[in-house]
PDB file of C-alpha atoms and ligand atoms in Angstrom:
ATOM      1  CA  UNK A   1      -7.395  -5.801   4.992  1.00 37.00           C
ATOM      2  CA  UNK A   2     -10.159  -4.266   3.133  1.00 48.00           C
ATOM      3  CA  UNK A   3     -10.024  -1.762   0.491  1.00 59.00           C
ATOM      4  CA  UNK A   4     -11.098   1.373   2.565  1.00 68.00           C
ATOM      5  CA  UNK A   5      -8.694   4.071   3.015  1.00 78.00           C
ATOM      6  CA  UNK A   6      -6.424   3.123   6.093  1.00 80.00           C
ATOM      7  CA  UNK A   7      -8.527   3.673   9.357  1.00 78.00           C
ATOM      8  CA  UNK A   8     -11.750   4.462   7.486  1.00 88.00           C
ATOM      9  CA  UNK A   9     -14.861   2.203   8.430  1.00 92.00           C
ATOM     10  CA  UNK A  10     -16.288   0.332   6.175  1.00 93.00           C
ATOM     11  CA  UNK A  11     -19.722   1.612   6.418  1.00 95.00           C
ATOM     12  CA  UNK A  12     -18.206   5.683   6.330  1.00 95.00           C
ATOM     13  CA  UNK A  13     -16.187   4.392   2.786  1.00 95.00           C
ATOM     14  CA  UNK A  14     -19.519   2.703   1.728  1.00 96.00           C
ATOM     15  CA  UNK A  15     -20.996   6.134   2.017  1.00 96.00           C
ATOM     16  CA  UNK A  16     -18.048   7.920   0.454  1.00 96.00           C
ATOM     17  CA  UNK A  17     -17.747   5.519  -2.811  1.00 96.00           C
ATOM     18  CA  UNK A  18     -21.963   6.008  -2.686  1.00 98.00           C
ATOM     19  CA  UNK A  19     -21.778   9.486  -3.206  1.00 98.00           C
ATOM     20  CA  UNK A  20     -18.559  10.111  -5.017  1.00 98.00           C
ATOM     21  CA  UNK A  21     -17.688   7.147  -7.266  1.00 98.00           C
ATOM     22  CA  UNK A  22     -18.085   7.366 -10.760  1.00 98.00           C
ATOM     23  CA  UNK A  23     -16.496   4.484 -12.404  1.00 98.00           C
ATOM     24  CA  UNK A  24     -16.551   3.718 -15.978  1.00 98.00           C
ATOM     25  CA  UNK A  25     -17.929   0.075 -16.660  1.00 98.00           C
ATOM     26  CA  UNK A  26     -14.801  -1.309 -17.930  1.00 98.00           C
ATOM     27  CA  UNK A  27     -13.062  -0.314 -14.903  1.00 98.00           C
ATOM     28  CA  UNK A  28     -15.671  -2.139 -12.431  1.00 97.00           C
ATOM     29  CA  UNK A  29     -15.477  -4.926 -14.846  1.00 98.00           C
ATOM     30  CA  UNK A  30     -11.885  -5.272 -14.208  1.00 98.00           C
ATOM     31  CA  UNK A  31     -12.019  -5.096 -10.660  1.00 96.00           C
ATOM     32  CA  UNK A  32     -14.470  -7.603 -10.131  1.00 96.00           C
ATOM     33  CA  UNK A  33     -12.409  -9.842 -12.344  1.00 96.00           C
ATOM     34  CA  UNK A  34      -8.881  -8.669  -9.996  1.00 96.00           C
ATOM     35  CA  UNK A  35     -10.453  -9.864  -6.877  1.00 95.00           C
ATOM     36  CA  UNK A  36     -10.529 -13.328  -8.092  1.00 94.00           C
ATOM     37  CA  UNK A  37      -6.901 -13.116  -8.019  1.00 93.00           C
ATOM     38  CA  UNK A  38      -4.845 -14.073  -5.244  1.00 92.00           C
ATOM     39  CA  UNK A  39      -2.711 -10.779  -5.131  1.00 93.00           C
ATOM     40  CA  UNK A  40      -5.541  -8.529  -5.553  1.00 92.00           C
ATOM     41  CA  UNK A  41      -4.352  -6.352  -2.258  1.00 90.00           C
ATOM     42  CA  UNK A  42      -1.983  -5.065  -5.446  1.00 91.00           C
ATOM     43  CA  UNK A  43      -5.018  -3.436  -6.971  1.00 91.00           C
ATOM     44  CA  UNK A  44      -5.643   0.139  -6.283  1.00 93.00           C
ATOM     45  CA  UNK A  45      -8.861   1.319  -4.640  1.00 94.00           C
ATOM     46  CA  UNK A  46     -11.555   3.000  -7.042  1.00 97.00           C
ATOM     47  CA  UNK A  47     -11.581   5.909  -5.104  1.00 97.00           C
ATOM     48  CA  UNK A  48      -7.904   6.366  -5.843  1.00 97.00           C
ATOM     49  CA  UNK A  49      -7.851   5.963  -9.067  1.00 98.00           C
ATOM     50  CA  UNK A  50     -10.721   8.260  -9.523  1.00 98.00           C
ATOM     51  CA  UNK A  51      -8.729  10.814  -7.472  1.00 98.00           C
ATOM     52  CA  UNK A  52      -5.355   9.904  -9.975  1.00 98.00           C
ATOM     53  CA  UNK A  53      -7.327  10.422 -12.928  1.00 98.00           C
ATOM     54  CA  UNK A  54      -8.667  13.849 -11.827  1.00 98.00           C
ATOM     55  CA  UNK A  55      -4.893  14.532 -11.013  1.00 98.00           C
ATOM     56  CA  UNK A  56      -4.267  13.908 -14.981  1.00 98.00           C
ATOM     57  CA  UNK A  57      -6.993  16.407 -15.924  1.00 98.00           C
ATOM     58  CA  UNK A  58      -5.472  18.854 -13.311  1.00 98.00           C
ATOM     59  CA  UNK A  59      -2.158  18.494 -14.450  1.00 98.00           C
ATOM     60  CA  UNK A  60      -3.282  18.713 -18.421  1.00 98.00           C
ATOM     61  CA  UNK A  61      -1.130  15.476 -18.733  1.00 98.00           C
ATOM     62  CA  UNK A  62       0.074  13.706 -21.850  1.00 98.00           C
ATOM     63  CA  UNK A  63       2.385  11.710 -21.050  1.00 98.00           C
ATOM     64  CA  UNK A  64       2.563   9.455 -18.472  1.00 98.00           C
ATOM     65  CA  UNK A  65       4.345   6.657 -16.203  1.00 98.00           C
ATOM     66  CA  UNK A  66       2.904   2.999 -14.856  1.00 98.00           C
ATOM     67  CA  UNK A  67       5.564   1.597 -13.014  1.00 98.00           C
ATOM     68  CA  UNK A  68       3.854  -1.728 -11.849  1.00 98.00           C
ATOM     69  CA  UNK A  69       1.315  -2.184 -13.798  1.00 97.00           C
ATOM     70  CA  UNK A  70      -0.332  -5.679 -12.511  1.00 96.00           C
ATOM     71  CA  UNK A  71      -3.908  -5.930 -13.885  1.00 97.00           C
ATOM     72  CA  UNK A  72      -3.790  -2.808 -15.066  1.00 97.00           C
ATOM     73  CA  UNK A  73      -6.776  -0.908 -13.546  1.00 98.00           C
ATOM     74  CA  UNK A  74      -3.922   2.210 -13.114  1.00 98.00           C
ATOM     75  CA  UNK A  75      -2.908   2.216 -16.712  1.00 98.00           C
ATOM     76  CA  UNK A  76      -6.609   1.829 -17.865  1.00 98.00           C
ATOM     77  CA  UNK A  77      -7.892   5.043 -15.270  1.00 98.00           C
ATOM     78  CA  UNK A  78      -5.318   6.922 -16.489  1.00 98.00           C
ATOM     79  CA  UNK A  79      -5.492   6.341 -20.362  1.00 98.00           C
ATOM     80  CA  UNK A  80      -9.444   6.731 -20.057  1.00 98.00           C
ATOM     81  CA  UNK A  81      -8.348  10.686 -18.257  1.00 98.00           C
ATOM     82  CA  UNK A  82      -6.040  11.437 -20.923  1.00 98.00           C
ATOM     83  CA  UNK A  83      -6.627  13.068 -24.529  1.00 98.00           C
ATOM     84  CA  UNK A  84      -6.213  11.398 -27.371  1.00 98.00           C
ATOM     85  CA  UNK A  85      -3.273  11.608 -27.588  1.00 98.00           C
ATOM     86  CA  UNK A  86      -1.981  10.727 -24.424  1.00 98.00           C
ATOM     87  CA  UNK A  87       0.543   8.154 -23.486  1.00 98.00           C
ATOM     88  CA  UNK A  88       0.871   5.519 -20.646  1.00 98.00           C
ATOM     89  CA  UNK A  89       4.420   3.701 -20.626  1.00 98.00           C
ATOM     90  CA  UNK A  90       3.377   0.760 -18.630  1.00 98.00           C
ATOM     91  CA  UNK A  91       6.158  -1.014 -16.993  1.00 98.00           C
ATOM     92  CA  UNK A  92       5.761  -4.754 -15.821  1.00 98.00           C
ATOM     93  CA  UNK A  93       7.750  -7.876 -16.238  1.00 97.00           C
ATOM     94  CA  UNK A  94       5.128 -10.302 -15.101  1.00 97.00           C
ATOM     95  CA  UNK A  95       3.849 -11.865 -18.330  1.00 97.00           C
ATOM     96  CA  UNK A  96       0.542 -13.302 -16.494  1.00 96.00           C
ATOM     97  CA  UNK A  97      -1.134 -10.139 -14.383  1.00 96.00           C
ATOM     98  CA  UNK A  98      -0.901  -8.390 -17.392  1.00 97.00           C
ATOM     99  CA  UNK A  99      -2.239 -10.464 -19.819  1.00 97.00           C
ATOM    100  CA  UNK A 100      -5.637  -9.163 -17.919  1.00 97.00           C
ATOM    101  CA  UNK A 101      -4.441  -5.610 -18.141  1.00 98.00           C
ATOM    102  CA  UNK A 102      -3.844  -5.736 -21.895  1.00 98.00           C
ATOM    103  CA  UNK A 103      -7.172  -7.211 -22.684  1.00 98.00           C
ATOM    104  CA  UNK A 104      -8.783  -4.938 -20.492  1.00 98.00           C
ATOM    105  CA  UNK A 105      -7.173  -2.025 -21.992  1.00 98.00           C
ATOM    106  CA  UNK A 106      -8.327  -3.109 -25.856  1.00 98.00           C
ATOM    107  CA  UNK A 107     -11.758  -3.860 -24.567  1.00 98.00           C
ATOM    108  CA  UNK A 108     -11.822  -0.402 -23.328  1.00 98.00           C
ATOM    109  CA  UNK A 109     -10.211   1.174 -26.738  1.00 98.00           C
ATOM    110  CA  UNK A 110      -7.348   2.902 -25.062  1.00 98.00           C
ATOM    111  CA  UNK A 111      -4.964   0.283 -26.028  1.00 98.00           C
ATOM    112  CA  UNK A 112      -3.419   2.882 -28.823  1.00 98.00           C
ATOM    113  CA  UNK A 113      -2.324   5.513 -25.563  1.00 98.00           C
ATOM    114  CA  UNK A 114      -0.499   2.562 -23.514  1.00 98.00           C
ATOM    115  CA  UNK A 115       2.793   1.573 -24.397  1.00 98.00           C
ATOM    116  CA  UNK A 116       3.515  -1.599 -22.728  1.00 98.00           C
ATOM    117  CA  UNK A 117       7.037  -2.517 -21.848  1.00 98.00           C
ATOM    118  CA  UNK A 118       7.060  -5.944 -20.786  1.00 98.00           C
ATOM    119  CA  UNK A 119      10.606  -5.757 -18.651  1.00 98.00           C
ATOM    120  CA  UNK A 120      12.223  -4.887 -15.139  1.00 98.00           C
ATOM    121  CA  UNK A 121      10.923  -1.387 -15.011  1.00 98.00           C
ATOM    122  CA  UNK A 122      14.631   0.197 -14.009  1.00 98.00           C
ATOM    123  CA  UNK A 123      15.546  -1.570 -17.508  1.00 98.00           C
ATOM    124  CA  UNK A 124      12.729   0.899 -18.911  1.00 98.00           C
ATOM    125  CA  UNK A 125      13.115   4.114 -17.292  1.00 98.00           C
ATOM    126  CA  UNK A 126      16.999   4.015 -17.842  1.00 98.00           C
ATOM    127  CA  UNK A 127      16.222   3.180 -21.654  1.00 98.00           C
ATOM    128  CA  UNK A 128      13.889   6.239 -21.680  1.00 98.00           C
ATOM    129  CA  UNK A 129      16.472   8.471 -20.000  1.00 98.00           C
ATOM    130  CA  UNK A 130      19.056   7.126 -22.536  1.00 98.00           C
ATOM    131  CA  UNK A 131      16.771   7.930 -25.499  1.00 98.00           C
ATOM    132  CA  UNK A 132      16.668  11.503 -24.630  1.00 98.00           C
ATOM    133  CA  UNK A 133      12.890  11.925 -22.715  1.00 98.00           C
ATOM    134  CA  UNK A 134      14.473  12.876 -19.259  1.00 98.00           C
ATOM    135  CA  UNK A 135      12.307  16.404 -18.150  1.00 98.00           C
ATOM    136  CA  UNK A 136       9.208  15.304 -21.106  1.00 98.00           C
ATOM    137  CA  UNK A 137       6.742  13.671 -18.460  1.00 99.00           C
ATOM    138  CA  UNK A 138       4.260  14.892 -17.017  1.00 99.00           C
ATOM    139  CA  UNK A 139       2.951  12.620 -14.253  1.00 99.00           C
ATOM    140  CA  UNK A 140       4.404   8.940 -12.364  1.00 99.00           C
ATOM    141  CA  UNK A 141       2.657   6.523 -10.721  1.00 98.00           C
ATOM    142  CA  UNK A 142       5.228   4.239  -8.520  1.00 98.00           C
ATOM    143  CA  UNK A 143       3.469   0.850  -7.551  1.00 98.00           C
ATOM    144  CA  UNK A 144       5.850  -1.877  -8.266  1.00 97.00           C
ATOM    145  CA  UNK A 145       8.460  -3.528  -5.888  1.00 97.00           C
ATOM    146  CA  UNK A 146       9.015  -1.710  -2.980  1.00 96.00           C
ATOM    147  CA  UNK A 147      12.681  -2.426  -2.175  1.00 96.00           C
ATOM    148  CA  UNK A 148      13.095  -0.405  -5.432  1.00 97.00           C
ATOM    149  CA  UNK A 149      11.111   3.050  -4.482  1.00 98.00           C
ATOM    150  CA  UNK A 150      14.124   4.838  -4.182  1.00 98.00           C
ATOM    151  CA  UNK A 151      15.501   3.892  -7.919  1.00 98.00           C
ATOM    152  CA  UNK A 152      12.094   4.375  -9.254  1.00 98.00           C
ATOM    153  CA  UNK A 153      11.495   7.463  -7.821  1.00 98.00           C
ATOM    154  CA  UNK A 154      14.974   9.297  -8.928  1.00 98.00           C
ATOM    155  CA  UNK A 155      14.357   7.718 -12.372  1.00 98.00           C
ATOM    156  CA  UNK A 156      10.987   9.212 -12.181  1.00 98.00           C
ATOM    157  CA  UNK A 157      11.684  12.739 -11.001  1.00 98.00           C
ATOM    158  CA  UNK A 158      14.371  12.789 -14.369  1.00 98.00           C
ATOM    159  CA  UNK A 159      11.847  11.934 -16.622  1.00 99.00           C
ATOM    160  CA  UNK A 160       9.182  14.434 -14.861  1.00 98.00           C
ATOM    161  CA  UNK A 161       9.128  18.256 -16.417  1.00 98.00           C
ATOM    162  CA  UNK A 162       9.412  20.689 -13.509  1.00 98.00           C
ATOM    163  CA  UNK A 163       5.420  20.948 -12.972  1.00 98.00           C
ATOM    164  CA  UNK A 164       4.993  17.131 -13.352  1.00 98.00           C
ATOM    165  CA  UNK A 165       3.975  15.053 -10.748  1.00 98.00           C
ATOM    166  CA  UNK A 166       5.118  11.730  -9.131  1.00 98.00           C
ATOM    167  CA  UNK A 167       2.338   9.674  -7.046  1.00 98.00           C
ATOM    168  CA  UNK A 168       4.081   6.704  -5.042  1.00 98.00           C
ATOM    169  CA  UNK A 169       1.727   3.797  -3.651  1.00 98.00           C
ATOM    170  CA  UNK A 170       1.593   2.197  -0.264  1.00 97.00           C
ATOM    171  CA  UNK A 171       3.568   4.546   1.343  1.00 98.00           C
ATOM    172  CA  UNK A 172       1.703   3.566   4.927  1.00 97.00           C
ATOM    173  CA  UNK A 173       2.189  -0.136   3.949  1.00 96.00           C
ATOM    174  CA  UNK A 174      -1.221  -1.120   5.851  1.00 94.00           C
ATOM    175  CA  UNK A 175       0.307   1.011   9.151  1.00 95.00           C
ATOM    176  CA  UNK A 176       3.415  -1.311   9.172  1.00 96.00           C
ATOM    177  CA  UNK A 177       6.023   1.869   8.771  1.00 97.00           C
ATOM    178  CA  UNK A 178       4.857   3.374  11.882  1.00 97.00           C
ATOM    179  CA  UNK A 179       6.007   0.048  14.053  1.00 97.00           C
ATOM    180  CA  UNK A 180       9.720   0.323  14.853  1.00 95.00           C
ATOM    181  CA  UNK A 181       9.252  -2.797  15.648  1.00 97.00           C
ATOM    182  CA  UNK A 182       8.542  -3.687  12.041  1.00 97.00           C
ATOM    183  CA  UNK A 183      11.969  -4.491  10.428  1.00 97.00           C
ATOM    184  CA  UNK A 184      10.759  -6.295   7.307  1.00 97.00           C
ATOM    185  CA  UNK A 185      12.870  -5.427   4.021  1.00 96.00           C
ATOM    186  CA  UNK A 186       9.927  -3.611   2.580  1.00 97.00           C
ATOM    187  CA  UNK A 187       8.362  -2.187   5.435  1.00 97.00           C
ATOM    188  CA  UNK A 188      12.509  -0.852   5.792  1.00 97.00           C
ATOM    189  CA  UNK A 189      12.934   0.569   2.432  1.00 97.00           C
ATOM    190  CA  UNK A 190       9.168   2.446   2.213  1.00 98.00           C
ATOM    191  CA  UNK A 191      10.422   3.683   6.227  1.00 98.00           C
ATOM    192  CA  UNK A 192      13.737   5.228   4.102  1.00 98.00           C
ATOM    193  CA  UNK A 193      11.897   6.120   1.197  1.00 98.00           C
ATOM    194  CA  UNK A 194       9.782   8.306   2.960  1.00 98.00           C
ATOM    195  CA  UNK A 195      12.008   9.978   5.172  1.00 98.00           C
ATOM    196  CA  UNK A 196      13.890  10.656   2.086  1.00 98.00           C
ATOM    197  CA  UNK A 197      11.267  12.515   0.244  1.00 98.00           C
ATOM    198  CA  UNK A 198      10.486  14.725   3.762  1.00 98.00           C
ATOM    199  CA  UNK A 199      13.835  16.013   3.549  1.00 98.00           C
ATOM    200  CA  UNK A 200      13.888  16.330  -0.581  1.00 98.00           C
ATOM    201  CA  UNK A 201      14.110  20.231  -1.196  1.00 98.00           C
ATOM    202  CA  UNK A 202      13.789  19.243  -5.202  1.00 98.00           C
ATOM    203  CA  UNK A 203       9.817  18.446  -4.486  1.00 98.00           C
ATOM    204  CA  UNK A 204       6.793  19.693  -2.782  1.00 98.00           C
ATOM    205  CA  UNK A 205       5.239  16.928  -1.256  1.00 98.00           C
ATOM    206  CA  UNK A 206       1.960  15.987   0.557  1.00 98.00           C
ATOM    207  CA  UNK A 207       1.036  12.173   1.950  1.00 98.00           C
ATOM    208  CA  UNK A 208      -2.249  11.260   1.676  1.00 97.00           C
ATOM    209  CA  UNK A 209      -4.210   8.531   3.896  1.00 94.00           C
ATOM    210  CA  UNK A 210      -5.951   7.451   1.023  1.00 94.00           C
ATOM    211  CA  UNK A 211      -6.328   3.493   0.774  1.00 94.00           C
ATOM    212  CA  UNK A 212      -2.523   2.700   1.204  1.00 95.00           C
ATOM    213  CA  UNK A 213      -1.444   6.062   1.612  1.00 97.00           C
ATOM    214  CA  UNK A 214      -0.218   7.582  -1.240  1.00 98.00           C
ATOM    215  CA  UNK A 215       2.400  10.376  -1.454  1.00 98.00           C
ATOM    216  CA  UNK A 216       2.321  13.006  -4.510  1.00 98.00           C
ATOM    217  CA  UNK A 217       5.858  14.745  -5.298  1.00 98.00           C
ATOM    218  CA  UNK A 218       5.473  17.568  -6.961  1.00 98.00           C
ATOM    219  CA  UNK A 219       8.704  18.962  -8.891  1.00 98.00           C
ATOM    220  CA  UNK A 220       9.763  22.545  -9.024  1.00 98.00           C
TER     221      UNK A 220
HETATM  222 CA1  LIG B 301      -0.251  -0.632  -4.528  1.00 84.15          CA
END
């Protein structure tokens, strides 16, 4: 599996990253460094992030969700987007993937936006809610364990101000929800998830077939 959007040739994303792309050093630094690492599927595509950050700007965000933050190329795109005084809470309880995203993010001098909470990410977003910042957020990424998309997501949508946005990752799981044949756990629980959101009358929603397919909620 390649990093081109799902049913995109190689040479037509080629082109598309040619003409479109404009990554920030640190970023491509970071990458190039990610796909040295076994799990480096789990990175986004450049192209996505590029899109995510552009979603910040749109949005006027300042304060922000990682949920999964791995290396942290999500966290770092979406600091670099945000004003100064923006905020990432980055949620991730591996201690190893994101020793690379915390140097990364100092290198790049956004380290001061990102608030790192090194913990099962429900643990997080429930402390959050319980310390009074349900409706303050203005935009989610969800990219961590799929089996818990749906708890993510509702934790997510509290947090979110009506206007906010969540964007959920992999939501195509490399074409795997479209076999009914397909009954592994995760490709079960993205299946759900997604039916879920089609029918949830608290968002507006749109899937795009970008990389993994990725699914922006927005709430009224
Ligand atoms: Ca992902």
């Amino acid at each position: 599996m390649g990093k081109a959007s799902l049913g995109l040739d190689n040479q037509v994303y080629e082109y598309l990253l040619s003409v479109s792309l404009r990554e920030a050093e640190v970023l491509t630094k970071l990458r190039q460094e990610t796909n040295q690492h076994p799990a480096s599927i789990m990175q986004i595509s450049p192209d996505q992030g590029q899109f995510m950050a552009l979603l910040i700007k749109l949005l006027g965000a300042k304060k922000t969700l990682d949920i999964g933050v791995f290396t942290g190329y999500s966290s770092l795109v979406v600091a670099l987007a945000l004003p100064e005084d923006g905020r990432v809470v980055a949620c991730d309880r591996d201690p190893e993937a994101t020793k690379v995203a915390r140097r990364y993010w100092q290198e790049a001098g956004v380290e001061a936006k990102i608030d790192f909470r090194l913990a099962p990410a429900l643990e997080t977003l429930d402390h959050l809610i319980a310390q009074g910042e349900s409706g303050s957020f203005d935009f989610a990424f969800i990219d961590a364990d799929k089996r818990n998309y749906h708890n993510y997501y509702e934790r997510a949508l509290t947090l979110l101000r009506p206007g906010g946005l969540v964007a959920i990752d992999n939501v195509l799981w490399f074409g795997s929800v479209a076999d009914p044949q397909d009954t592994d756990a995760r490709t079960v629980a993205i299946r759900e998830f997604n039916q879920k959101l089609h029918q949830d009358t608290r968002v507006e929603i749109s899937l795009l077939a970008i990389a993994d397919g990725l699914t922006l909620a927005f709430k009224l």
